[in-house]
């Protein structure tokens, strides 16, 4: 489960940085990249809190 | 009933305000990596980045100045602050009380707490510029000293409340919040800068340096705006966090580090935040700036013909939203949070050290509310560049006092932790050092015209020398025995 969440999280980060690179290379419109980066943002924050620093929290 | 349980949970949070951090609570380097990356990739970078553009830095001065200045900052954290933090495991305030005595430390803590409140306030205000976007709230401009609308005040209070709650929950929650936000936030900063480059005429990395010189960091300023050189950039990036490294405030954070080498984790913060993020924010502002240049004129040719009041506003929220959409606005909000959280936490520790009977969480709550009120005044944001240098300068002399006391006094056969050993409430050697250093710095600024960015370095050495001289005089008078170092 944790591995699956991590894959989704890293997918979110890729979705955050790839669209701006595509805009820079002229392969994507600015408006379109707004939506993709937002999807990446949602994916990251929906999954990362479930595996980052979880061990510490359980201990504490 | 639930409120009582929550209150009792808060009461049980142990932050080791007045005792060394126990070995079981020490943290590895990853914790500090996230913390520093989160704290120094902040909402305020959206303000500082554009200000370098406004002050007419050239591209080469900016890049070289940031590389050198940030390296010096990392070395200051790693070699000056971290060894003392891990050697004592105490907060700055606790260590100062041992050296300076209760009364002098109280004065210092009050000044320190207030300075951190205002710094955190500026971060809250930066976040609020993004909260206002979906609601169409009128944003304050460069010249506004007072709140521009009721909506602005509501946005500031909404942001301030969240930040205060996280700070109240203690260091573990602050570190966790930063660790979650940092990777995404850094990519958003990069992405925002990259996405608007085509509007400046950059379509590949090969175009970047030419455009950087022609349209971003052009080496020209509007009328009556001071022009920054390599030295300004270097000293600014070195001393942007002067209070935290050579001023020793980060003892409060680094006392949790397993090894002093974790101080090098600050590199993650400064090179991502104070190098790439400042550059990215400068690029965003340049996109707005080039739009006011008349056809047929270059930016470098046009800027000297206008006044500073004709420059576009530096409102981070709208800038980031234009570049990367809603994610940009969220990034400004989150970046403000991740920086203001530890800053309010530090301020809470500083004030709590003055009133140790009151629980830390209650003090932090009060500090957070005061900070939120301060954040309603946009001048905090607009004057940030000057303020960052000023607050560091005020707190720095006590960092020199701690450094000399810890490292040099045993070698000079002078007693360390003088106040604790003599049961003194006011160490005059430290008090005079602080006062004279500040007077000398102000005199250099006013009468010799030395800019505030350059005063940290001579100020630190002056404070170090004065503290040794005054301590020799003081300890000769009280004829105490050189002591074994205590923690």
XYZ file of C-alpha atoms in Angstrom:
547
model
C 0.000 0.000 0.000
C 2.796 2.384 0.980
C 4.670 1.636 -2.257
C 1.519 2.320 -4.272
C 1.033 5.641 -2.462
C 4.655 6.592 -3.118
C 4.246 5.875 -6.841
C 1.173 8.118 -6.929
C 3.004 10.855 -5.013
C 5.997 10.844 -7.342
C 3.574 10.811 -10.260
C 2.106 13.982 -8.782
C 5.547 15.614 -8.670
C 6.207 14.657 -12.300
C 2.848 16.178 -13.260
C 3.909 19.349 -11.430
C 7.200 19.933 -13.268
C 6.632 18.322 -16.697
C 3.954 20.772 -17.986
C 6.129 23.888 -17.412
C 8.949 22.176 -19.329
C 6.505 21.465 -22.162
C 5.415 25.137 -22.141
C 9.078 26.203 -22.325
C 9.654 23.939 -25.341
C 6.494 25.251 -27.036
C 4.579 21.945 -26.836
C 1.870 23.077 -24.420
C -0.221 26.220 -23.932
C 0.073 28.193 -20.681
C -3.658 27.711 -19.905
C -3.427 23.940 -20.404
C -0.448 23.599 -18.111
C -2.421 25.270 -15.286
C -4.759 22.265 -15.216
C -2.024 19.627 -15.361
C 0.035 21.198 -12.587
C -3.099 21.474 -10.442
C -3.728 17.761 -10.992
C -0.152 17.073 -9.882
C -0.641 19.263 -6.816
C -3.836 17.455 -5.805
C -2.217 14.043 -6.339
C 0.801 14.976 -4.188
C -1.149 16.380 -1.246
C -3.738 13.583 -1.380
C -1.076 10.881 -1.041
C 2.197 12.237 0.464
C 0.865 12.879 4.017
C 0.077 9.150 4.305
C 3.725 8.057 3.998
C 6.008 11.023 4.749
C 7.112 11.064 8.412
C 4.458 8.488 9.364
C 6.912 6.429 11.412
C 7.856 9.436 13.526
C 4.229 10.222 14.149
C 3.504 6.703 15.278
C 6.426 6.842 17.668
C 5.517 10.199 19.033
C -14.952 17.839 27.028
C -13.159 17.623 23.669
C -11.661 21.060 24.266
C -10.330 19.918 27.651
C -8.746 16.832 26.043
C -7.171 19.011 23.337
C -5.843 21.400 25.990
C -4.392 18.524 27.989
C -2.748 17.153 24.810
C -1.172 20.575 24.202
C 0.012 20.728 27.810
C 1.735 17.374 27.359
C 3.807 18.504 24.329
C 7.417 18.597 25.545
C 9.732 21.000 23.728
C 12.629 21.001 26.232
C 12.565 24.766 26.612
C 14.794 24.774 29.677
C 16.708 21.487 29.557
C 18.925 19.681 27.043
C 17.136 17.651 24.370
C 17.396 13.949 25.363
C 19.160 11.471 23.053
C 15.867 9.675 22.308
C 14.474 12.808 20.659
C 17.362 13.530 18.271
C 16.629 13.663 14.553
C 18.529 12.546 11.448
C 19.684 14.712 8.548
C 16.538 14.084 6.479
C 14.444 15.940 9.024
C 16.657 19.015 8.677
C 16.784 18.749 4.905
C 13.001 19.067 4.711
C 12.898 21.706 7.409
C 15.494 23.940 5.749
C 14.136 23.381 2.246
C 10.651 24.240 3.471
C 11.679 27.235 5.514
C 13.916 28.890 2.958
C 11.771 28.243 -0.085
C 9.314 30.707 1.299
C 6.566 33.083 0.301
C 8.997 35.923 0.918
C 11.208 34.655 -1.943
C 8.427 35.942 -4.219
C 9.134 39.403 -2.784
C 12.929 39.315 -2.559
C 13.472 37.908 -6.084
C 11.680 40.849 -7.761
C 13.469 43.355 -5.534
C 16.807 42.330 -7.058
C 15.306 43.152 -10.456
C 14.005 46.497 -9.132
C 17.459 47.346 -7.754
C 19.137 46.803 -11.141
C 21.446 43.857 -10.481
C 23.208 42.491 -13.567
C 22.743 38.794 -14.357
C 26.389 37.934 -13.704
C 26.434 39.832 -10.386
C 23.270 38.055 -9.300
C 24.450 34.517 -10.094
C 27.974 34.906 -8.697
C 26.779 36.893 -5.684
C 24.179 34.272 -4.781
C 26.605 31.367 -5.250
C 29.231 32.887 -2.964
C 26.880 34.431 -0.409
C 24.838 31.268 0.055
C 28.001 29.189 0.449
C 29.123 31.509 3.240
C 25.684 31.165 4.858
C 25.890 27.346 4.805
C 29.387 27.443 6.309
C 28.118 29.796 9.022
C 25.353 27.341 9.949
C 27.621 24.315 9.829
C 30.709 25.651 11.598
C 29.394 28.382 13.885
C 25.858 27.451 14.952
C 25.521 23.645 14.657
C 28.527 22.610 16.822
C 27.292 24.757 19.725
C 23.691 23.592 19.254
C 24.662 19.905 19.333
C 27.274 20.488 22.037
C 24.812 22.069 24.465
C 21.427 20.699 23.243
C 19.919 23.927 24.575
C 17.777 26.647 23.040
C 19.497 29.951 22.312
C 17.492 31.536 25.137
C 18.457 28.930 27.684
C 22.136 29.206 26.767
C 21.991 32.998 26.885
C 20.490 32.913 30.359
C 23.513 30.946 31.566
C 25.878 33.496 30.007
C 24.000 36.776 30.362
C 21.747 36.316 33.354
C 17.978 36.426 33.627
C 17.417 40.192 33.246
C 19.655 40.766 30.223
C 18.238 37.653 28.554
C 14.724 38.967 29.156
C 15.546 42.179 27.275
C 17.123 40.152 24.469
C 14.192 37.730 24.335
C 11.695 40.543 24.083
C 13.581 42.171 21.191
C 14.128 38.762 19.577
C 10.488 37.743 19.950
C 9.230 41.006 18.488
C 11.641 40.812 15.544
C 10.575 37.242 14.749
C 6.927 38.275 15.032
C 7.403 40.961 12.409
C 9.335 38.620 10.145
C 6.609 35.969 10.420
C 4.068 38.740 9.890
C 5.601 39.611 6.552
C 5.339 35.938 5.549
C 1.681 35.796 6.550
C 1.043 38.917 4.473
C 2.746 37.328 1.462
C 0.487 34.277 1.797
C -2.556 36.514 2.070
C -1.801 38.079 -1.321
C -2.633 34.662 -2.777
C -5.714 33.952 -0.639
C -7.293 37.120 -1.980
C -7.130 36.093 -5.647
C -10.273 33.931 -5.967
C -12.255 36.509 -3.974
C -11.060 39.516 -5.967
C -9.624 41.227 -2.868
C -7.790 44.452 -3.578
C -4.076 43.840 -2.987
C -1.841 46.393 -1.280
C 0.702 48.100 -3.520
C 4.376 48.921 -3.065
C 3.637 52.209 -1.352
C 0.753 51.137 0.942
C 1.448 51.358 4.655
C -2.057 50.471 5.805
C -4.520 47.659 4.979
C -6.154 48.289 1.610
C -9.510 46.602 2.364
C -11.531 44.624 4.916
C -11.124 41.588 2.663
C -7.348 41.893 3.012
C -7.612 41.821 6.809
C -9.893 38.749 6.679
C -7.421 36.953 4.372
C -4.509 37.782 6.692
C -6.392 36.457 9.733
C -7.375 33.235 7.929
C -3.729 32.525 7.043
C -2.403 33.625 10.436
C -4.739 31.278 12.280
C -3.561 28.168 10.402
C 0.118 29.067 10.843
C -0.338 29.710 14.554
C -2.111 26.383 15.126
C 0.755 24.427 13.488
C 3.363 26.375 15.506
C 1.396 25.691 18.712
C 1.543 21.940 18.016
C 5.352 22.007 18.370
C 8.527 21.168 16.465
C 7.522 17.675 15.290
C 4.441 18.959 13.505
C 6.357 21.894 11.991
C 9.033 19.545 10.625
C 6.399 17.159 9.249
C 4.486 19.951 7.529
C 7.702 21.213 5.916
C 8.769 17.738 4.802
C 5.457 17.191 3.028
C 5.319 20.612 1.394
C 8.973 21.099 0.419
C 9.393 18.817 -2.659
C 6.206 20.070 -4.295
C 6.863 23.700 -3.415
C 10.344 23.706 -4.918
C 9.032 22.232 -8.182
C 6.264 24.854 -8.318
C 8.848 27.636 -7.950
C 10.944 26.132 -10.764
C 7.888 25.472 -12.893
C 6.573 29.011 -12.510
C 9.900 30.460 -13.667
C 10.186 28.050 -16.601
C 6.613 28.498 -17.832
C 6.860 32.272 -18.354
C 10.277 32.246 -20.027
C 8.777 31.964 -23.560
C 7.054 35.332 -22.956
C 10.501 36.883 -22.570
C 11.725 35.202 -25.751
C 13.339 32.095 -24.257
C 12.482 28.873 -26.067
C 15.477 26.806 -25.058
C 18.086 26.820 -22.308
C 20.570 28.248 -24.819
C 18.522 31.478 -25.048
C 18.375 31.998 -21.329
C 21.589 33.858 -20.574
C 21.093 36.394 -23.398
C 17.513 37.142 -22.299
C 18.559 37.284 -18.634
C 20.935 40.135 -19.490
C 18.547 41.955 -21.833
C 15.163 41.613 -20.133
C 15.491 40.449 -16.529
C 18.609 41.547 -14.626
C 19.545 44.458 -16.871
C 21.731 46.532 -14.567
C 19.456 49.596 -14.624
C 17.017 51.058 -12.101
C 14.174 53.535 -11.990
C 14.965 57.054 -10.807
C 15.914 57.325 -7.097
C 16.294 53.545 -6.657
C 19.698 52.393 -5.373
C 21.606 50.046 -7.678
C 22.844 46.720 -6.282
C 26.259 45.233 -7.120
C 27.822 41.782 -6.634
C 28.702 42.805 -3.073
C 25.115 43.711 -2.211
C 23.897 40.344 -3.499
C 26.669 38.398 -1.781
C 26.265 40.066 1.604
C 22.485 40.010 1.368
C 22.352 36.278 0.642
C 24.963 35.564 3.333
C 23.210 37.652 5.956
C 19.558 37.197 4.973
C 19.479 34.693 7.850
C 22.165 36.343 9.960
C 20.074 36.037 13.125
C 19.730 32.314 12.564
C 23.326 31.268 11.852
C 25.862 33.741 13.259
C 23.158 35.087 15.567
C 22.678 31.498 16.845
C 18.863 31.480 16.780
C 18.944 28.137 14.991
C 20.402 26.562 18.112
C 16.721 26.097 18.963
C 16.283 23.940 15.847
C 19.710 22.297 15.494
C 19.781 21.161 19.146
C 17.684 18.231 17.848
C 20.399 17.194 15.345
C 22.220 13.898 15.945
C 25.463 15.398 14.607
C 26.756 18.933 14.077
C 27.295 18.058 10.395
C 23.502 18.257 9.960
C 24.081 22.008 9.803
C 25.089 21.434 6.185
C 21.425 20.568 5.508
C 20.942 24.334 5.346
C 22.398 24.087 1.818
C 19.109 22.504 0.710
C 17.310 25.589 1.937
C 19.554 28.339 0.675
C 20.472 26.927 -2.731
C 16.896 25.979 -3.562
C 15.261 28.958 -1.894
C 17.812 31.738 -1.963
C 19.249 30.869 -5.376
C 16.743 29.191 -7.689
C 13.590 30.563 -6.053
C 14.926 34.143 -6.014
C 15.845 33.796 -9.678
C 12.462 32.265 -10.541
C 10.655 35.076 -8.711
C 12.798 37.642 -10.539
C 11.800 36.088 -13.867
C 8.095 36.311 -12.925
C 8.460 40.005 -12.114
C 10.389 40.674 -15.328
C 7.416 39.344 -17.344
C 5.244 42.039 -15.735
C 7.965 44.674 -16.043
C 8.645 44.292 -19.779
C 4.957 44.957 -20.471
C 5.356 48.609 -19.410
C 8.285 49.248 -21.789
C 7.210 51.330 -24.830
C 7.804 49.765 -28.271
C 11.286 50.420 -29.614
C 12.865 50.844 -26.181
C 14.867 48.371 -24.119
C 14.155 47.756 -20.431
C 17.629 49.074 -19.507
C 16.967 52.244 -21.507
C 13.448 52.808 -20.204
C 13.857 52.223 -16.438
C 15.999 55.340 -15.725
C 13.280 57.504 -17.330
C 10.566 56.550 -14.813
C 10.068 57.005 -11.066
C 9.904 54.131 -8.616
C 6.171 54.783 -8.147
C 5.612 53.815 -11.795
C 7.103 50.348 -11.279
C 4.546 47.486 -11.239
C 3.507 46.165 -7.810
C 5.272 43.136 -6.356
C 2.241 41.082 -5.294
C 3.418 37.455 -5.046
C -0.038 35.858 -5.297
C -1.017 37.323 -8.670
C 2.535 36.827 -10.029
C 2.574 33.111 -9.190
C -1.030 32.570 -10.328
C -0.303 34.085 -13.725
C 2.710 31.796 -14.156
C 1.347 28.445 -12.996
C -2.354 28.868 -12.176
C -4.072 27.927 -8.921
C -1.050 25.802 -7.961
C 0.975 29.029 -7.903
C -1.463 30.702 -5.516
C -1.405 27.580 -3.312
C 2.399 27.617 -3.401
C 2.500 31.216 -2.148
C 0.150 30.291 0.709
C 2.005 27.084 1.652
C 5.428 28.755 1.269
C 4.323 31.439 3.717
C 3.150 28.754 6.140
C 6.323 26.659 6.048
C 8.436 29.708 6.858
C 6.190 31.414 9.355
C 5.641 28.169 11.324
C 9.228 27.826 12.613
C 9.533 31.600 12.926
C 6.501 31.829 15.222
C 7.776 28.726 17.038
C 11.086 30.542 17.693
C 9.267 33.706 18.745
C 7.114 31.628 21.125
C 10.231 30.074 22.668
C 11.822 33.510 23.054
C 8.835 35.030 24.852
C 8.162 31.862 26.862
C 11.728 32.012 28.183
C 10.746 35.329 29.797
C 7.691 33.820 31.486
C 8.657 30.168 32.093
C 5.599 29.449 34.238
C 3.257 29.885 31.261
C 2.947 26.913 28.919
C 4.781 27.281 25.606
C 1.636 26.606 23.548
C -0.236 29.462 25.230
C 2.622 31.881 24.600
C 2.887 30.720 20.976
C -0.848 31.258 20.517
C -0.588 34.829 21.828
C 2.505 35.471 19.703
C 0.694 34.130 16.633
C -2.248 36.464 17.174
C 0.038 39.481 17.653
C 1.927 38.524 14.492
C -1.291 38.210 12.519
C -2.329 41.733 13.518
C 1.105 43.027 12.450
C 0.706 41.253 9.097
C -2.294 43.429 8.219
C 0.134 46.278 7.447
C 1.593 45.704 3.965
C 4.693 47.813 4.663
C 6.031 44.716 6.421
C 6.225 42.993 3.055
C 7.261 45.956 0.994
C 10.123 46.896 3.291
C 11.183 43.285 3.734
C 14.585 43.639 2.122
C 15.671 46.316 4.594
C 13.971 44.566 7.490
C 15.682 41.215 6.911
C 19.080 42.894 7.222
C 17.995 44.991 10.218
C 16.628 42.168 12.370
C 19.739 40.095 11.780
C 21.951 42.998 12.736
C 20.112 43.569 16.010
C 20.317 39.909 17.070
C 23.798 39.101 15.726
C 26.000 40.472 18.579
C 24.629 37.910 21.033
C 25.616 35.180 18.567
C 29.195 36.434 18.773
C 28.928 36.429 22.586
C 27.817 32.773 22.624
C 30.498 31.752 20.111
C 33.333 33.336 22.099
C 31.992 32.087 25.414
C 31.712 28.511 24.169
C 34.818 28.133 22.020
C 37.372 30.699 23.100
C 36.843 31.349 26.805
C 38.172 27.952 27.983
C 41.342 28.610 25.911
C 41.673 32.136 27.340
C 41.168 30.787 30.853
C 38.021 32.847 31.210
C 34.933 31.481 32.881
C 32.135 30.258 30.622
C 28.455 30.681 31.548
C 29.421 33.605 33.775
C 25.938 34.538 34.996
C 25.111 30.994 36.058
C 28.387 30.623 37.929
C 28.173 33.995 39.644
C 24.427 33.838 40.171
C 24.252 37.153 38.341
C 21.069 38.441 36.716
C 22.868 40.826 34.349
C 26.230 40.137 32.719
C 27.507 43.646 32.013
C 30.198 42.386 29.648
C 27.561 40.885 27.348
C 25.158 43.808 27.800
C 27.776 46.443 26.909
C 28.943 44.326 23.965
C 25.435 44.214 22.548
C 24.760 47.920 23.101
C 28.100 49.249 21.788
C 28.021 46.994 18.715
C 24.555 48.248 17.785
C 25.507 51.896 18.360
C 28.624 51.437 16.213
C 26.574 49.783 13.454
C 23.969 52.562 13.483
C 26.729 55.213 13.469
C 28.426 53.572 10.475
C 25.072 53.467 8.698
C 24.028 57.071 9.432
C 27.318 58.997 9.489
C 29.549 56.957 7.173
C 26.764 55.912 4.798
C 27.671 52.194 5.010
C 24.646 50.245 3.801
C 22.978 47.909 6.274
C 23.874 44.785 4.244
C 27.573 45.352 4.901
C 27.427 45.884 8.654
C 27.003 42.278 9.793
C 30.601 41.202 9.203
C 32.478 44.027 10.990
C 29.732 44.017 13.624
C 30.310 40.349 14.479
C 34.074 40.800 14.897
C 33.573 43.971 16.929
C 31.128 42.160 19.227
C 33.515 39.201 19.609
C 36.441 41.470 20.514
C 34.401 43.623 22.895
C 33.030 40.618 24.749
C 36.500 39.227 25.377
C 37.813 42.625 26.587
C 34.834 43.345 28.864
C 34.807 39.795 30.237
C 38.497 40.035 31.132
C 37.765 43.239 33.052
C 34.636 41.867 34.692
C 36.097 38.523 35.671
C 39.297 40.100 36.994
C 37.119 42.229 39.262
C 35.075 39.299 40.513
C 38.242 37.113 40.564
C 36.462 33.892 39.706
C 38.115 30.641 38.742
C 38.128 29.613 35.088
C 35.441 27.001 34.920
C 34.964 23.718 33.205
C 32.350 24.171 30.511
C 28.820 23.451 31.629
C 25.810 22.846 29.458
